[in-house]
Amino acid sequence: MTDAHADADFDPALSVEAVSDLATRISENVERVIVGHHDAIEDIIVALFARGHLLLEDVPGVGKTMLARAIATSIEGEFERIQFTPDLLPSDVTGVNVFNQQTSEFEFREGPVFGNVVLGDEINRAPPKTQAALLEVMEELQVTVDGVTRRVPDPFTVIATQNDVEPDRTYDLPLAELDRFMKKIHLGYPNEAEETELLGRVSGHHPIESLEPVASASDVRDARERILDVTVSEPVRRYVSRLAADTRARADLGVSPRGSIALVRAAQARAALDARDYVVPDDVQREVRSVWAHRVRTTDERSGRDVVERALDTVPVE
Amino acid sequence: MSTDTNRRGSDSSRSAASAPASASGSASSSATTTVFGVPANLLATAASLVLIGTFLAVVYDITNVVGRRDQFVLLAAGTLALATVVGWTLRPRYALGLAVLIAGGGFAAYFLALPESQVALLSPERLLADTFALLSGLSALRLLSADVWALAVTPGPVFLAWYLAVRGRIAPAVAVAGSGLGLFVLTTDATGTLTLLGVGAGMAAVGFDGIDRFGSAGGQLDVLTVVLAAMVVLSATVTVLPGAGGSPVIPDEGVAEQPTVEASLVSADDRISIVGSISLSPQVRFEVQSTSPDYWQTATFDRYTGDGWVRTGDTRDYEGGRLAGPEGPSRLVRQTVTPATPLDSMPAAWRPVAVSGAIENETLVTQQGNLRPDRAVEIGETYNVTSAVPQYTAASLRRTGTDYPDEIRERYLALPDSTSDRVRDRAAEITGDAETPYDKAVAVEEWLEANKEYSLRVSRPDGDIAESFLFEMDAGYCTYYASTMVVLLRSEGVPARFVTGYTTGERVDGDRYVVRGLDSHAWVEVYFEDTGWVRFDPTPAGPRQDAESTTLSDARNEGRPDVDTNETNVESNETEQPTTTANDTETPTENGTETNSTPVDSSAPGPNIDERLGITPTGDGATADDEDDGLVPEMPSRETVFVGLVGLLGVVAGVRRTRLPAHLRFATAAYQRRTDSPADDVFRAYDRLELALERDYRPRRPGETVRAYLDSLSRVGVDERTRQVGRLYERAKYGDGVTRADADEAVAAANAVVRARLPLVRRWAD
């Protein structure tokens, strides 16, 4: 990530208020298209600002694609969509070298992974090898094909969706790969008022067609830089490690240090969204469920979420 | 973004994210409330089990006395096991039906087991009357077929109570088990300790159940502790105050300090509890004019409980005419009794066959053949009794067989199941080469007279009276002698029973006898075929009479007016020796062993030398009578220590409940000294503030952040100034620090909030 630091035209004058303002602009803009889901939008912005990726677990048809597109449009970024299917190949994700007969040269045709906001739809339908291709990009921020390495654009955020409707036709993501997603959230159905509103909005021209950007990709890069400077005091760091230790004591597989790092990042972004230059335990508590629940494995019937809730209840706040 | 949106957002994301958890079938486990780390529902179930246990313990004691103890244990265990299994499997509706079936089956079995003669008497009114008698203090021990009855009442309530407890329905379970125990409280079979334990367990069960349901927040545990402690302490102290009552729940008319022999033997009770030290009363009870001197019998007891005697069976009204006499030859003795104090018994020579006088229509006849008045016989209310005194000789008694009627066998050979083998062995050893029942009786009588000393000052032993008297005690008085003799004879297969009454008394004017409280006595009757009940007195006569005459002369010296009649011999301390009846010459007991026994030192304290024929059950060892303890500094008894500890626990819980410590801590928060570090000042200011909020609303939970805490309280009235302190605290703790001005602001806000809650300090501060 330090590379990104070098690449960005870093503006030290950007204040946390400006970051908060930017987030508000983006989320208000997205909400012109998406009805409800305010928290999910904030979660995505947190992931976007904290250089994380996001896993959406949901039923089809609740507006995942529209959400990702609206985010991409709002930041004037490239939106790409990959529909994962059982026969999808890794090269379908990353891109291939094709022979151009006119120039008699191989030229690289970029896969859909080259975008600012990439929607990986139903990622658990593809075989593990294809999944791994995407996950590698998420980690490395680059694609290597035939020995040539190409960086994906910055900002780069993957929003992957997982379908839990037909679990027998899926390849579950291994825990090590789940760990690469900063957050896992759940959209859920709109309530009655929201759905009524939604139907009203889409009866004419879909509002996504007329959605205008409210920020630039470079604004997002600045915000990402600024968030790195949000203070994480020692009491907060200690609180995070105690929470992590608690999950490790309660579950068969607790939260990894990578999970702790992700939580601190997310909390920093959350603090900035709140126009604060330092992280308070509330930020940690606000983020911990979506950042950790999918990283905890238990053998009994308790879910990772139970373990996290339990840790929140018992670990005292300093 | 404002804090409010932040919080709201957090809440809705929580609910949104909880959906997949339940969708995937892993419902979040409901939090269980724990008390000292143990789940409260487990404690509630355990307490219910204790309550059921007290009920079972009472029935166990009953079966121990009346038999079928082992069957009872099996039945109780089986019922509990069945209830456990059913509790896990069967729905309440069917289980309730099953419980009714079980209870009904039990009572059907009881009625089937009753002797036919009794079943013939059954009628709804009779059943109702019996039930009422049970509920108003008739001991279950007095029931015929009490063993079957005990087995019959056990399974119904036990099954239902434990089933409900297993199902987690604690309150109904406690109600059922409590009713069961309550029944025995009313029948007086439950001891005070067991009752207290049962009631305490019931309270605890309900309390823990409440904690389980509603959480332990708000010091419910404290309340429960206070209530339980109050119950224990109150019942313990209330027991101690009116004399050493052994059974505080049903107070027996409080007997002052040391009971008298009479009080412990001859009142009209159906039950005798054997007590420790006892004294003699020199008061004149009645005068009897009799054609022949005899022992004046008042009551007979057939069921031995290990610590006392119970008279079983009903009484019936005396309807005039002649009652059945003894089985063998008899001689009529006419007595005229003139009470000198109100009598609640009707002393008469065995075996009374007719009564006349004003009391005649209010006379009851017990199944054992004794008379008793339905009301107290008033002073001077003379009545006449005719008795058919059995006639026999040693030779005639030796000739009798051992083919006893079934009724005699069942009633008069029974011993508690807990009777130990060493008692039986000792009985066999004592009776040794004796072959006939008569010889056995004489052997036991002589052995007791020769080997035990007479003393009114004894500590009541803990276990079985007879066994203790045989093996641990060196001395005792008539109750101990007689009880032990009956037990020894029964274990040798000789039917015997425990009899109370008065000895002959002081002879005045030819055929008249003055009978005092100190003449009260307990002796033994042995059943002989073709003869009936024959008296044996294992108590050494000499020492007993010595004790009596000493008491009498002491009373005379004190000038008590009620110890003499106009005719009694003030110069003589001797009361009449009851040796003049014809049959007494046949029993070599009366004079035989006087010389072997040393007179008892009855100058010992016993200021209350009062009635001697009483039957009042009173406390056991609560008042220590061991004279040896005199030099040892008195240590608090275990009971006292226990009650004290429980009381202390209650006080601690009560103090916690009043939150006095919190008040004290709070008072220290009134002022704050400023330090050099603004951050420390802010921390301290916040701590004071939190103390004030904790007092007014609730403490901050461990996992709750300062912000969340203040936000949640802001809905009920925390002002903006307080929340500003919270923000300063956050900044000092997690952010880039605070300035001096910030610190002053925080301290001022904390001062205002804290002092507003301390009226006195506020006045000084303003």
mmCIF file with all atom_site columns, C-alpha atoms in Angstrom, chain B residues 10 98 101 134 171 188 249 280 284 291 297 350 391 481 518-519 537 627 660 676 690-691 708 737:
data_model
loop_
_atom_site.group_PDB
_atom_site.id
_atom_site.type_symbol
_atom_site.label_atom_id
_atom_site.label_alt_id
_atom_site.label_comp_id
_atom_site.label_asym_id
_atom_site.label_entity_id
_atom_site.label_seq_id
_atom_site.pdbx_PDB_ins_code
_atom_site.Cartn_x
_atom_site.Cartn_y
_atom_site.Cartn_z
_atom_site.occupancy
_atom_site.B_iso_or_equiv
_atom_site.pdbx_formal_charge
_atom_site.auth_seq_id
_atom_site.auth_comp_id
_atom_site.auth_asym_id
_atom_site.auth_atom_id
_atom_site.pdbx_PDB_model_num
ATOM 1  C CA . SER B 1 10  ? -25.227 1.021   14.530 1.00 0.00 ? 10  SER B CA 1
ATOM 2  C CA . LEU B 1 98  ? -50.202 -39.372 34.757 1.00 0.00 ? 98  LEU B CA 1
ATOM 3  C CA . LEU B 1 101 ? -53.272 -41.487 38.002 1.00 0.00 ? 101 LEU B CA 1
ATOM 4  C CA . LEU B 1 134 ? -54.686 -35.069 60.220 1.00 0.00 ? 134 LEU B CA 1
ATOM 5  C CA . ALA B 1 171 ? -43.231 -21.967 40.882 1.00 0.00 ? 171 ALA B CA 1
ATOM 6  C CA . THR B 1 188 ? -46.672 -32.287 63.121 1.00 0.00 ? 188 THR B CA 1
ATOM 7  C CA . VAL B 1 249 ? -43.617 -24.520 63.732 1.00 0.00 ? 249 VAL B CA 1
ATOM 8  C CA . LEU B 1 280 ? -40.455 -33.682 90.079 1.00 0.00 ? 280 LEU B CA 1
ATOM 9  C CA . VAL B 1 284 ? -51.083 -32.969 94.878 1.00 0.00 ? 284 VAL B CA 1
ATOM 10 C CA . THR B 1 291 ? -60.505 -51.089 97.361 1.00 0.00 ? 291 THR B CA 1
ATOM 11 C CA . GLN B 1 297 ? -52.699 -45.806 84.602 1.00 0.00 ? 297 GLN B CA 1
ATOM 12 C CA . TRP B 1 350 ? -55.725 -51.514 84.657 1.00 0.00 ? 350 TRP B CA 1
ATOM 13 C CA . GLN B 1 391 ? -55.111 -62.093 88.290 1.00 0.00 ? 391 GLN B CA 1
ATOM 14 C CA . TYR B 1 481 ? -36.087 -47.771 81.605 1.00 0.00 ? 481 TYR B CA 1
ATOM 15 C CA . LEU B 1 518 ? -43.978 -36.660 91.672 1.00 0.00 ? 518 LEU B CA 1
ATOM 16 C CA . ASP B 1 519 ? -45.789 -39.983 91.610 1.00 0.00 ? 519 ASP B CA 1
ATOM 17 C CA . ASP B 1 537 ? -41.697 -51.910 86.258 1.00 0.00 ? 537 ASP B CA 1
ATOM 18 C CA . GLU B 1 627 ? -22.766 -30.509 84.827 1.00 0.00 ? 627 GLU B CA 1
ATOM 19 C CA . LEU B 1 660 ? -24.679 2.552   51.576 1.00 0.00 ? 660 LEU B CA 1
ATOM 20 C CA . ASP B 1 676 ? -0.968  19.661  36.695 1.00 0.00 ? 676 ASP B CA 1
ATOM 21 C CA . GLU B 1 690 ? -20.169 8.573   36.109 1.00 0.00 ? 690 GLU B CA 1
ATOM 22 C CA . LEU B 1 691 ? -20.552 7.904   39.830 1.00 0.00 ? 691 LEU B CA 1
ATOM 23 C CA . ALA B 1 708 ? -22.774 4.853   24.176 1.00 0.00 ? 708 ALA B CA 1
ATOM 24 C CA . GLY B 1 737 ? -5.292  15.708  24.361 1.00 0.00 ? 737 GLY B CA 1
#
